[in-house]
Coordinates of C-alpha atoms and ligand atoms in Angstrom, one line a residue:
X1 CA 24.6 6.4 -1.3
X2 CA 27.3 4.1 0.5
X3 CA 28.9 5.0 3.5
X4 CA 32.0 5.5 1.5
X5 CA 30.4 7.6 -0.9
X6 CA 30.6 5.3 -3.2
X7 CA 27.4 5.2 -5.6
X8 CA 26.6 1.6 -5.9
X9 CA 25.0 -0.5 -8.5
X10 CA 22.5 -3.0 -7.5
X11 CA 21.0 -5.8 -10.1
X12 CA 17.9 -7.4 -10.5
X13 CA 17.5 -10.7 -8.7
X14 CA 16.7 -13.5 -11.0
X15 CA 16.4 -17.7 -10.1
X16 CA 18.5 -17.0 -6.7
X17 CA 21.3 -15.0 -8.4
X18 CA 21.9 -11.0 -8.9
X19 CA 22.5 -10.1 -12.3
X20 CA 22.2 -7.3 -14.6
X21 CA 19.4 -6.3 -16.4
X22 CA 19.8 -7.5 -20.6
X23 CA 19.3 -3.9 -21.7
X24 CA 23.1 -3.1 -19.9
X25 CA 21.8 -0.1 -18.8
X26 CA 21.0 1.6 -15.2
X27 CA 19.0 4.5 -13.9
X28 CA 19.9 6.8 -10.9
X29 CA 17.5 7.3 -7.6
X30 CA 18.1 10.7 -5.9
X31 CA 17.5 11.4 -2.1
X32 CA 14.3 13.4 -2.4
X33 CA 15.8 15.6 0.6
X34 CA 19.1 16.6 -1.2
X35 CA 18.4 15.9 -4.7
X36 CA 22.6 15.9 -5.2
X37 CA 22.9 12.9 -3.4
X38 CA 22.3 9.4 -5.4
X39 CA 20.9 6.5 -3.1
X40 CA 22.2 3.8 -5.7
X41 CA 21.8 2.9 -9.5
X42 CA 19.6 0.4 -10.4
X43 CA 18.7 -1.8 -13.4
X44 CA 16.4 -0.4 -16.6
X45 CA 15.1 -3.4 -17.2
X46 CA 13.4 -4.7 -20.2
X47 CA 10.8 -7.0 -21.4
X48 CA 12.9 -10.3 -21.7
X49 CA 14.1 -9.3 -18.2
X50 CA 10.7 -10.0 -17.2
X51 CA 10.4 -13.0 -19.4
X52 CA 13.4 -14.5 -17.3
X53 CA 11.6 -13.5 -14.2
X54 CA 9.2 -15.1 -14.8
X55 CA 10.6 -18.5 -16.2
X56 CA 12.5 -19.0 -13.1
X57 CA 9.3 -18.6 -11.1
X58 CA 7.2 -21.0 -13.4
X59 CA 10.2 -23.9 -12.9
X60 CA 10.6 -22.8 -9.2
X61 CA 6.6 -23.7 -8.5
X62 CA 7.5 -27.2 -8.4
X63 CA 9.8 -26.8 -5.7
X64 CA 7.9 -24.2 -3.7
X65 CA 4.5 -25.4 -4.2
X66 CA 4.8 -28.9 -3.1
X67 CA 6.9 -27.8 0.1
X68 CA 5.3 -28.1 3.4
X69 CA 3.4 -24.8 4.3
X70 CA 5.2 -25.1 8.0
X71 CA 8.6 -25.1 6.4
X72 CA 7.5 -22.2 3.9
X73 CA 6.5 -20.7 7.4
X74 CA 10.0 -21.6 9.2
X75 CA 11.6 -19.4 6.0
X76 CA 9.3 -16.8 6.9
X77 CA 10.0 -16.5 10.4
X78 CA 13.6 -16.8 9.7
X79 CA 13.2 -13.7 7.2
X80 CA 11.2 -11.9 10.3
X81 CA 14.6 -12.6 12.1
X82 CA 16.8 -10.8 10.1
X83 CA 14.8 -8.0 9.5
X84 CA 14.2 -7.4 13.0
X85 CA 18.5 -7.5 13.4
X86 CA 18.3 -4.7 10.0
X87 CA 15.3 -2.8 11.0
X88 CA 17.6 0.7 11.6
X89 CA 19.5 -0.2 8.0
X90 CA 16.2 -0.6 6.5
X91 CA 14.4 2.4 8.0
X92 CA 17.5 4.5 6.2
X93 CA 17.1 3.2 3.4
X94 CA 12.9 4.2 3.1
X95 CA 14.0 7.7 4.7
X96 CA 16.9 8.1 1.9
X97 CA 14.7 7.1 -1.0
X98 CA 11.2 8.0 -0.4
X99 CA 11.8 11.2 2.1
X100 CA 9.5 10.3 4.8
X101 CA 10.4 11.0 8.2
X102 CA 12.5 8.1 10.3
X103 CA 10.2 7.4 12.7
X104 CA 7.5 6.5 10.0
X105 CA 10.1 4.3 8.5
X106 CA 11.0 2.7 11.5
X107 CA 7.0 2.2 11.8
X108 CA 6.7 0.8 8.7
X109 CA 9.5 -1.8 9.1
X110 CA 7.4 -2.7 12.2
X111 CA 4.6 -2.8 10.0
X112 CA 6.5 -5.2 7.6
X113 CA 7.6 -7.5 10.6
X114 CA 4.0 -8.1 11.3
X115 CA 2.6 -9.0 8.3
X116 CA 5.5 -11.9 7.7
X117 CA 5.0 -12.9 11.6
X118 CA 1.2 -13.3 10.9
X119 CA 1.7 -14.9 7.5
X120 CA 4.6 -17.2 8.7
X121 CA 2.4 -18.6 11.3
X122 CA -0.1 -19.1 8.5
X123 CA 1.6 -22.3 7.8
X124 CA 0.2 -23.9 10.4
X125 CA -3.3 -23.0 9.0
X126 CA -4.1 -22.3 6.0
X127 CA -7.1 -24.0 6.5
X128 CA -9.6 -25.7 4.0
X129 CA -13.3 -27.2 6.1
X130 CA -15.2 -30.8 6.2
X131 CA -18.9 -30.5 5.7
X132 CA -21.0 -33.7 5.3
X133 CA -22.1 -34.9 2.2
X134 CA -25.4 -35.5 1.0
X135 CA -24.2 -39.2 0.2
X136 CA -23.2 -42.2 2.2
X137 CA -20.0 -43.7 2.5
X138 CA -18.7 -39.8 1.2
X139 CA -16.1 -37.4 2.5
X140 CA -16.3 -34.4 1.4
X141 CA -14.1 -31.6 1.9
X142 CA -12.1 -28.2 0.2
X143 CA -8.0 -27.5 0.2
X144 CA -6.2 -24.5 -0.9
X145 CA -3.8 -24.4 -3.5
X146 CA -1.3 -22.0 -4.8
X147 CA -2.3 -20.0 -8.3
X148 CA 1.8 -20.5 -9.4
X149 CA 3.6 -17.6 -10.7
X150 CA 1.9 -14.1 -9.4
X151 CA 3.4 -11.1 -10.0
X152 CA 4.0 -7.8 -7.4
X153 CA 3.6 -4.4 -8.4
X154 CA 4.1 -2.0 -5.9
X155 CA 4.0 1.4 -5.6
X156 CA 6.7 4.2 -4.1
X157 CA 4.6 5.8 -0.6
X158 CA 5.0 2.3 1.4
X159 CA 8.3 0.9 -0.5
X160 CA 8.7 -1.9 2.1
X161 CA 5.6 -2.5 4.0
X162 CA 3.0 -3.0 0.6
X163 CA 5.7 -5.8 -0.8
X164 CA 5.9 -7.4 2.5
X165 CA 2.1 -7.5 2.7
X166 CA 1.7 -9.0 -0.8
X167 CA 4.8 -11.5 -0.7
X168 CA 4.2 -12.9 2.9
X169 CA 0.8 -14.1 2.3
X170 CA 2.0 -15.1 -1.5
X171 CA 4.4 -17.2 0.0
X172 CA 3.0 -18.9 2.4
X173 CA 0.3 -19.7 0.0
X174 CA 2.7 -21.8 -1.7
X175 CA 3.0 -19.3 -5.2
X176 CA 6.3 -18.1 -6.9
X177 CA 6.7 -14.6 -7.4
X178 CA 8.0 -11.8 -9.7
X179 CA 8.3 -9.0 -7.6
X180 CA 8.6 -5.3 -10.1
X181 CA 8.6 -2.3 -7.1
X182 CA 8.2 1.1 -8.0
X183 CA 11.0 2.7 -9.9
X184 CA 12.0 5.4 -7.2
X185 CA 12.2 3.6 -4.2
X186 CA 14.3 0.2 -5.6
X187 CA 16.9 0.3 -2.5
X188 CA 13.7 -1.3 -0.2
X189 CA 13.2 -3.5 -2.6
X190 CA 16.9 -4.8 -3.1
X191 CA 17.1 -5.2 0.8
X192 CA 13.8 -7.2 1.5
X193 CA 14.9 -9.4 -1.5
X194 CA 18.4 -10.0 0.8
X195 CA 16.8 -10.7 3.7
X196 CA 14.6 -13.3 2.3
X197 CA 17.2 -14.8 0.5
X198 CA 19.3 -15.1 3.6
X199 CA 16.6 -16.8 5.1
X200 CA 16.9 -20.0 2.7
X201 CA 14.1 -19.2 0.0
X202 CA 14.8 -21.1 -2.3
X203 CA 15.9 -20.2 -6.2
X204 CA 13.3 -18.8 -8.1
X205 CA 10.6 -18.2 -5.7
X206 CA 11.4 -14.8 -5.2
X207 CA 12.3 -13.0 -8.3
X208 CA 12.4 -9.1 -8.5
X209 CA 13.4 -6.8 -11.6
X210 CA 13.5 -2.7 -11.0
X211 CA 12.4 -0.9 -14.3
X212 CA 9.9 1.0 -15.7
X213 CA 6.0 -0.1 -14.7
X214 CA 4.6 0.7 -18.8
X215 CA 6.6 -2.0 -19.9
X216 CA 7.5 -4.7 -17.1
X217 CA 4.2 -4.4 -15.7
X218 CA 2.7 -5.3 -19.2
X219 CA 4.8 -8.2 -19.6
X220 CA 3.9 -9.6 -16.4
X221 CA 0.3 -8.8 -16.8
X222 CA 0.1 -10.6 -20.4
X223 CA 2.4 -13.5 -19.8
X224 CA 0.1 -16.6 -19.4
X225 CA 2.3 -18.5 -16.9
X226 CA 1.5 -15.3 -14.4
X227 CA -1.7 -16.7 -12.9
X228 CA -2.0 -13.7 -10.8
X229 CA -1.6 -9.9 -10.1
X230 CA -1.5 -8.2 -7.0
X231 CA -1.7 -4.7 -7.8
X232 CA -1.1 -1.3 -5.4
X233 CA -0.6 2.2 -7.0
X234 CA -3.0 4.6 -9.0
X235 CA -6.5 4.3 -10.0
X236 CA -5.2 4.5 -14.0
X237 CA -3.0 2.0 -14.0
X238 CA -5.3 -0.1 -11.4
X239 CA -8.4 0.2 -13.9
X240 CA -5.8 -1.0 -16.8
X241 CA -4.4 -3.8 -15.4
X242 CA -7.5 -5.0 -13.8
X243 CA -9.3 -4.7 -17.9
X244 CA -6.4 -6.4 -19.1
X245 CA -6.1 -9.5 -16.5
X246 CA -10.0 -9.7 -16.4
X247 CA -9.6 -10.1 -20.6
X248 CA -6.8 -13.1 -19.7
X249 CA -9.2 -14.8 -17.5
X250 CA -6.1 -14.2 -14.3
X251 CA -7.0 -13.2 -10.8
X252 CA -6.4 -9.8 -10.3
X253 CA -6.7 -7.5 -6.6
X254 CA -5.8 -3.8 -7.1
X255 CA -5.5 -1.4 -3.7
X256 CA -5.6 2.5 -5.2
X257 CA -6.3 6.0 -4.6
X258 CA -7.8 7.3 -1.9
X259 CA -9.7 11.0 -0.8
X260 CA -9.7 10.0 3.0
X261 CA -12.3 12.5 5.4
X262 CA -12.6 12.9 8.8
X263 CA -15.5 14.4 10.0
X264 CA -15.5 16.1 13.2
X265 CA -19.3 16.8 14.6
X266 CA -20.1 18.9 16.8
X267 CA -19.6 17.3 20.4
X268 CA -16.0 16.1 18.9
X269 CA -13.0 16.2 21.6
X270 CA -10.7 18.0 19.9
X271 CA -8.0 16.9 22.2
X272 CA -8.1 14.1 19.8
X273 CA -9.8 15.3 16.5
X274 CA -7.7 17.8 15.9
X275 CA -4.2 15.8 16.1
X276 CA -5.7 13.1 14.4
X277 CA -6.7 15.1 11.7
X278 CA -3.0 17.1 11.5
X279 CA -1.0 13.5 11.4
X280 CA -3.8 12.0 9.0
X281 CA -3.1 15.3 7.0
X282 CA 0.9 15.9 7.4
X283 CA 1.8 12.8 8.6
X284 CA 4.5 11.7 6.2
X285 CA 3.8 14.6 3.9
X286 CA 0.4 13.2 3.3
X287 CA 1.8 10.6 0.8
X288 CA -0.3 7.6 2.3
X289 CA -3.0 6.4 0.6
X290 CA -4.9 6.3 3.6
X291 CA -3.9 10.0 4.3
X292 CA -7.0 12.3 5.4
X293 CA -7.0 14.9 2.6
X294 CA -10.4 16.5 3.8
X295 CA -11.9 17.4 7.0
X296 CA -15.7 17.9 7.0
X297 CA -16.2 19.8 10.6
X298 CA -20.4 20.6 11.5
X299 CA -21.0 24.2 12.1
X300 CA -21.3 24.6 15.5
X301 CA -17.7 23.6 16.1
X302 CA -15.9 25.2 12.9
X303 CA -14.2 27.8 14.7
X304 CA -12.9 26.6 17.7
X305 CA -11.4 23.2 15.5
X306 CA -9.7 25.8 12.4
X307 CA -8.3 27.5 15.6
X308 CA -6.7 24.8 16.8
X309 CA -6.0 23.3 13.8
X310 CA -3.9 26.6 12.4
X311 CA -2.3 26.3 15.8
X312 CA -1.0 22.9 15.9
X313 CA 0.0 23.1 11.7
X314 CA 1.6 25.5 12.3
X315 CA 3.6 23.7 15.3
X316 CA 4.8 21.3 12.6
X317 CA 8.5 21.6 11.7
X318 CA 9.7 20.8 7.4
X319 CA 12.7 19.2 6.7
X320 CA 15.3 15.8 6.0
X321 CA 13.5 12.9 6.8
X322 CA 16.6 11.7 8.7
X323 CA 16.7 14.6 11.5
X324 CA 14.7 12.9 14.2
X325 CA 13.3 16.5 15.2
X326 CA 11.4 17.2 11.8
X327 CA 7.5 16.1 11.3
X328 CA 7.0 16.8 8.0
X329 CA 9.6 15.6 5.1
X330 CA 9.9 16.4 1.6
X331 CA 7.5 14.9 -1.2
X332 CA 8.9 11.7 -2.7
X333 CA 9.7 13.1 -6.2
X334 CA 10.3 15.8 -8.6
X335 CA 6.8 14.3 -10.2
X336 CA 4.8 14.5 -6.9
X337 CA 6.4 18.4 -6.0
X338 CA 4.8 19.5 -9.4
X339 CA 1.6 17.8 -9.3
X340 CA 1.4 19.1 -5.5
X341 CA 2.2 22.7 -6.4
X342 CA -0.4 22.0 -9.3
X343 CA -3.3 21.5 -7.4
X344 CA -2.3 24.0 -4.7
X345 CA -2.9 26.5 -7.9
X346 CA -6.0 25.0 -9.1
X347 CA -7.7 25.3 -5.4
X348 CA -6.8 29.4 -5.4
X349 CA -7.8 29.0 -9.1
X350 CA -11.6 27.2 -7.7
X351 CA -11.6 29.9 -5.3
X352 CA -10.7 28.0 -2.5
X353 CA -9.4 30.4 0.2
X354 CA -5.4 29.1 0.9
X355 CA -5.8 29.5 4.6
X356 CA -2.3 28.3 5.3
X357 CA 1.0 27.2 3.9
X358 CA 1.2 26.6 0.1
X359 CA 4.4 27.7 -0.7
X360 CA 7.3 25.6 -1.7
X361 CA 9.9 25.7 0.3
X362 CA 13.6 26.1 -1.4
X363 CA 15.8 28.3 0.6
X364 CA 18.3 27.4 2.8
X365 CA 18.1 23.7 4.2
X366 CA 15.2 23.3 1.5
X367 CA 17.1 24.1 -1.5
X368 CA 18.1 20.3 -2.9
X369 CA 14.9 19.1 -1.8
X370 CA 11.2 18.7 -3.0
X371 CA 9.9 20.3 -0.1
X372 CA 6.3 22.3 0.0
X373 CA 4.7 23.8 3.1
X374 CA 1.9 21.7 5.0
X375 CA -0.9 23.2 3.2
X376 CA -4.9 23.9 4.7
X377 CA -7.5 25.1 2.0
X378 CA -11.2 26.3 3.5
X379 CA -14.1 27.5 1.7
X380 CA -13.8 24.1 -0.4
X381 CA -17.1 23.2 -2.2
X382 CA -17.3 19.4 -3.2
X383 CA -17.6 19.8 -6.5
X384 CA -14.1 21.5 -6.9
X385 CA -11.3 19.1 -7.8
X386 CA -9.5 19.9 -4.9
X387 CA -12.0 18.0 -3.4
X388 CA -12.6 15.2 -5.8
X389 CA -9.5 14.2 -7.2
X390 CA -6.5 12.7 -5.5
X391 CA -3.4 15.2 -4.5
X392 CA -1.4 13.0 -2.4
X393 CA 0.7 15.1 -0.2
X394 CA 0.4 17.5 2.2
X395 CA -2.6 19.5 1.3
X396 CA -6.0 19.5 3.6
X397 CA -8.8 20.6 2.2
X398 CA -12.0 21.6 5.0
X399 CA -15.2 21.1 4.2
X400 CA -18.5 22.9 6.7
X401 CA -21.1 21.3 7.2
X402 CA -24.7 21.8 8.8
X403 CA -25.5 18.4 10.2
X404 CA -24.4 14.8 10.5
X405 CA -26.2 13.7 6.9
X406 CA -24.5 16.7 5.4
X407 CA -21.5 15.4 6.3
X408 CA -21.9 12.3 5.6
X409 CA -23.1 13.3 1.7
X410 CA -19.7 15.4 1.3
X411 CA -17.6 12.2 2.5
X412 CA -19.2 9.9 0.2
X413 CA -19.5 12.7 -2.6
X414 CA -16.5 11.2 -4.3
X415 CA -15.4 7.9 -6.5
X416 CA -13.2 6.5 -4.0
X417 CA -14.0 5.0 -0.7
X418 CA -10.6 3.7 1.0
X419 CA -10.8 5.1 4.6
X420 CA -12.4 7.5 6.8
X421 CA -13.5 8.9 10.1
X422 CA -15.9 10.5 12.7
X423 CA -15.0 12.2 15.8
X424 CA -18.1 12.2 18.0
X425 CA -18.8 11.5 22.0
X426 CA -22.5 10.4 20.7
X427 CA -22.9 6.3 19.9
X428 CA -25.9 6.9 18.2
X429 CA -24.6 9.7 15.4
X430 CA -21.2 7.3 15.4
X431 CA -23.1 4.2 13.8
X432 CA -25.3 6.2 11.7
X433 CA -21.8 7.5 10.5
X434 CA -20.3 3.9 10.1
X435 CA -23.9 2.3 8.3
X436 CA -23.4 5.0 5.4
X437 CA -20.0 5.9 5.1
X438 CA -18.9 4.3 1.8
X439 CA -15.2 3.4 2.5
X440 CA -14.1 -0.2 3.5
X441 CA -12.3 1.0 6.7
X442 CA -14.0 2.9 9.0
X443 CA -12.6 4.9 12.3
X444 CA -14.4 6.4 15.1
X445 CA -12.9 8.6 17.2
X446 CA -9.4 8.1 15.1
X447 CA -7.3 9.0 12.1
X448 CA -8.5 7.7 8.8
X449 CA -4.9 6.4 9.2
X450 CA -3.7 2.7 9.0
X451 CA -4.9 -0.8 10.1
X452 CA -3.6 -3.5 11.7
X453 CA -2.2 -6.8 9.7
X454 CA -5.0 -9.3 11.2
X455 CA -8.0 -7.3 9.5
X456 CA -8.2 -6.7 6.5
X457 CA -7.2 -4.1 4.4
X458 CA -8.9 -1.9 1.0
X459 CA -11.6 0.1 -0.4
X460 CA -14.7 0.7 -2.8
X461 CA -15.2 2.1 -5.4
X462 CA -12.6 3.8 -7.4
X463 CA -9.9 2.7 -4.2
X464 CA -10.1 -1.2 -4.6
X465 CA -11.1 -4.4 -6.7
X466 CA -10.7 -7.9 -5.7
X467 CA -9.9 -9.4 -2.7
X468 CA -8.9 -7.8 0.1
X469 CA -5.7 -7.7 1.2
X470 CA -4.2 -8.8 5.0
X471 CA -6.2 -9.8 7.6
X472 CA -7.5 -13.7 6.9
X473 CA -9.1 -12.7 3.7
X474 CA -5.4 -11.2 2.7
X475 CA -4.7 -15.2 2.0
X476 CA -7.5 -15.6 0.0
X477 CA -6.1 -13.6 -3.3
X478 CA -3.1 -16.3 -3.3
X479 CA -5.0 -19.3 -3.1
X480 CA -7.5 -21.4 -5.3
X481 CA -9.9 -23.3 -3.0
X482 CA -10.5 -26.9 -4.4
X483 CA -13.8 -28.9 -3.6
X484 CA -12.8 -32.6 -3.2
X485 CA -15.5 -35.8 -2.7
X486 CA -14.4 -39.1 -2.1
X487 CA -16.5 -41.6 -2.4
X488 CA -15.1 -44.8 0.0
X489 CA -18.5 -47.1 -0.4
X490 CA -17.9 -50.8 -2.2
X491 CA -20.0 -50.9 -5.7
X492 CA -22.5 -48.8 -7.3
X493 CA -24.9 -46.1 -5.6
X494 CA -27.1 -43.8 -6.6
X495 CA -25.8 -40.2 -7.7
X496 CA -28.0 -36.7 -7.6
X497 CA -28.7 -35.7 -11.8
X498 CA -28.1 -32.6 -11.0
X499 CA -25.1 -30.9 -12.2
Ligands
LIG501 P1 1.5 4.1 -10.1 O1 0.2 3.5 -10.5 O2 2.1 5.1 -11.0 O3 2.6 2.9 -10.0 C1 2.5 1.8 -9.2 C2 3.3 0.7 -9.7 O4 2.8 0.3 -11.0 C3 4.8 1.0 -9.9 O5 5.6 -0.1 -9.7 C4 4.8 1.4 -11.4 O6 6.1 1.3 -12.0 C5 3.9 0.3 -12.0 N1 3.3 0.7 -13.3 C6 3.2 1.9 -13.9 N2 2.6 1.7 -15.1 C7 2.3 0.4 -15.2 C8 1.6 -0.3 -16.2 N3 1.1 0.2 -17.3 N4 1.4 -1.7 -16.0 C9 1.9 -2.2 -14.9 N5 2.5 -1.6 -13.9 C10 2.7 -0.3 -14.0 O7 1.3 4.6 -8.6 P2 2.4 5.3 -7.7 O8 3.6 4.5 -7.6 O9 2.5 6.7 -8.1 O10 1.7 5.2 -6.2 C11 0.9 6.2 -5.7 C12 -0.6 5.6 -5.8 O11 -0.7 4.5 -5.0 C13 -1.5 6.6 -5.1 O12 -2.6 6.7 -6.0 C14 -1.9 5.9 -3.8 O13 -3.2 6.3 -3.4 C15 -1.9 4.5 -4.2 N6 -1.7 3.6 -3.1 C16 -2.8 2.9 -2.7 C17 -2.8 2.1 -1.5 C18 -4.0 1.3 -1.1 O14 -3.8 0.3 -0.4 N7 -5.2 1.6 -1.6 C19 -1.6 2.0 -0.7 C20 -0.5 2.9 -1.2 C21 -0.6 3.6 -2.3 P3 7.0 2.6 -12.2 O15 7.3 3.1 -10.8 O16 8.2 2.1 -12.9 O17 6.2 3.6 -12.9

């Protein structure tokens, strides 16, 4: 969707050049607010595009790899530069592909910024340690070097923010990269490829191909000059690629689903429970995998939090992402408004009671878009799939419970365990919370929302394998760590038999 009207065509981006994809064909990508208009068409992209992909990368590692870390970090500061000059162009262009509100995109382009600040300056770092040796005359220490080629897979909920925090921290680590985003939000993609190419990177390091996941993905995960796979999306195709890389012997780091509670105890302030739990729920449209898709609340304060709760839900105005008065946009996708109404219908099926919203929304304004009403289910039991399984979008589901270790038990009653949260005034009840909540991000007194680009990021279970990404261990994943002795003594000496 140009400013003319025009529908454009964008092209993959293969060894510093933009070129179509080998199967001549192209796929559309509707805004998910007005389903008539088309945001761009993009490449279909086969195997052998891959294949390309990732040849350039391989030949580009000898370029990339051996180049100074500070001057990989002056490229990524440059790129921080640029983005910062298109940050309203490229919070647009997340609005008018994905749906979520503006301000969330413009957060998330800050979000992006961050991560390639925090990475660029990595360049200076990326340290290895000395440690004495248990010989004379020895010096021994470890250095990090790159894994090569490692493929991006990303996912549609964070189309700029997730690449930027894979491909900083790739970068800077010295690897080439085939970058294959999520086939509904390609735009982001296209546009973060621009700005780093703008910024001097040179050909082949940053390679990117738009086309369907079954087969790209594949290709990158089999090809044996991809020593690496950073993976975001669904627990499926996480548990897949993670079998299939684990087979091959390649590093492998998956970020998934997520069934994100708050609990709210008793002596909560619900000055800030409540709007936590309302942006954690609604917040754009519940598509983040951090989202808070259940609310455990203790007895003794049940009523006067679904009070409030109703109250301030029902505050909450639907519509385009791009009308700066709207809190709640439409779902990203004709796929994710089905599988939401879906699961709406199996919690009234469960006997859930549909406390409020659940409709989908298609009159008026609404009628182009994938729009469904912020949604609260009560009376949820944790054994009901509602509770269990992951719904991504707007759709809370409340839990009561009788105590503290009741609650706790209904958090960690499911497989994943990316984020949660406790809203309590009492210190004591707050670390019993975060010593047994089984979720690697934890929040007191806060949404189970977000996380800041200098810690790290991920979950258990059935939400994450591998490293971790941001924060210090985010460099990790891109790195091997090599164990170097030198021995600097004249003649023979006498060596452990150990090993
Ligand atoms: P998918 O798993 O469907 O897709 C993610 C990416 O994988 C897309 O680029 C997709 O391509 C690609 N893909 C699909 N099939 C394969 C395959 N067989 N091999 C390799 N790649 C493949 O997830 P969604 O895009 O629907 O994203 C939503 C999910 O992401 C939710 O479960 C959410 O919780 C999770 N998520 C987790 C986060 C975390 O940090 N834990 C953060 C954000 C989201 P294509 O689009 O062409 O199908």
């Amino acid at each position: 969707m140009s400013d003319n009207n025009e529908i454009k065509t964008y092209q993959n981006y293969i060894d510093g050049a933009w070129i179509d994809s080998t199967s001549g064909q192209t796929y559309p990508v509707a805004n998910p607010a007005h389903t008539d208009q088309i945001v761009g068409n993009f490449q279909s992209s086969l195997p052998q595009d891959a294949e390309n992909a990732v040849a350039a990368a391989h030949e580009a590692t000898k370029v990339w790899g051996t180049m100074p870390a500070p001057q990989r970090g002056a490229i990524l500061f440059k790129a921080l530069e640029i983005m910062g000059c298109r940050a309203d162009e490229m919070a647009r262009a997340i609005t008018i592909e994905e749906g979520k509100p503006i301000a969330d995109a413009m957060g998330e382009v800050k979000r992006a910024m961050n991560i390639i600040e925090y990475a660029a300056g990595e360049g200076r770092r990326l340290f290895g340690y000395t440690t004495p040796s248990e010989l004379p005359d020895t010096v021994a220490y470890t250095m990090k070097r790159p894994l090569g080629v490692v493929a991006l897979i990303t996912p549609w909920n964070f189309p700029l923010a997730i690449p930027a925090w894979k491909l900083a921290p790739c970068l800077i680590a010295g690897n080439t990269v085939v970058y294959k985003p999520a086939s509904s939000t390609p735009l982001s993609a296209v546009k973060l490829v621009e700005i780093f190419e703008e910024a001097g990177l040179p050909p082949g390091v940053l390679n990117m191909i738009t086309g369907p996941g079954g087969s790209i993905g594949n290709t990158l995960v089999e090809d044996s000059r991809v020593g690496g796979i950073s993976f975001t999306g669904s627990t499926p195709v996480g548990t897949a690629i993670t079998a299939r890389a684990s087979e091959l012997l390649k590093k492998v780091q998956c970020e998934m689903g997520g069934k994100n509670a708050a609990i709210i105890l008793n002596d909560a302030d619900l000055d800030k429970a409540v709007p936590g739990v309302v942006q954690g729920a609604f917040g754009s449209t519940g598509q983040r995998c951090t989202a808070t898709s259940r609310a455990i609340v203790e007895d003794g304060i049940y009523d006067d939090f679904m009070d409030e709760l109703i109250k301030q839900t029902n505050a909450l105005t639907v519509g385009d992402g791009l009308d700066e008065t709207k809190d709640v946009a439409p779902l990203s996708s004709k796929n994710q408004l089905d599988t939401v109404l879906e699961y709406i219908g199996i919690g009234t099926e469960e006997g859930a009671r549909l406390t409020f919203g659940g409709h989908h929304l298609q009159d008026g304004e609404f009628a182009d878009g994938y729009y469904v009403e912020p949604t609260i289910f009560t009376d949820v039991k944790p054994d009901m799939r509602i509770a269990q399984e992951e719904i991504f979008g707007p759709v809370l589901s409340v839990f009561k419970a009788s105590d503290i270790t009741d609650a706790v038990n209904i958090s960690n009653s499911v497989e994943f365990g990316l984020s949660s949260s406790v809203y309590t005034r009492d210190l004591t009840r707050a670390y019993e919370y975060i010593n047994t909540a089984h979720t690697g991000m934890v929040h007191v007194n806060a949404p189970t929302l977000g996380g800041e680009v200098h810690l790290p990021f991920g979950g258990l279970g059935s939400s994450g394998i591998g490293q971790r990404e941001q924060g210090t261990e985010g460099f990790d994943f891109f790195s091997e760590t090599i164990t170097v002795y030198i021995d600097h003594s004249a003649g023979a000496k006498e060596r452990s038999r150990f090993i």
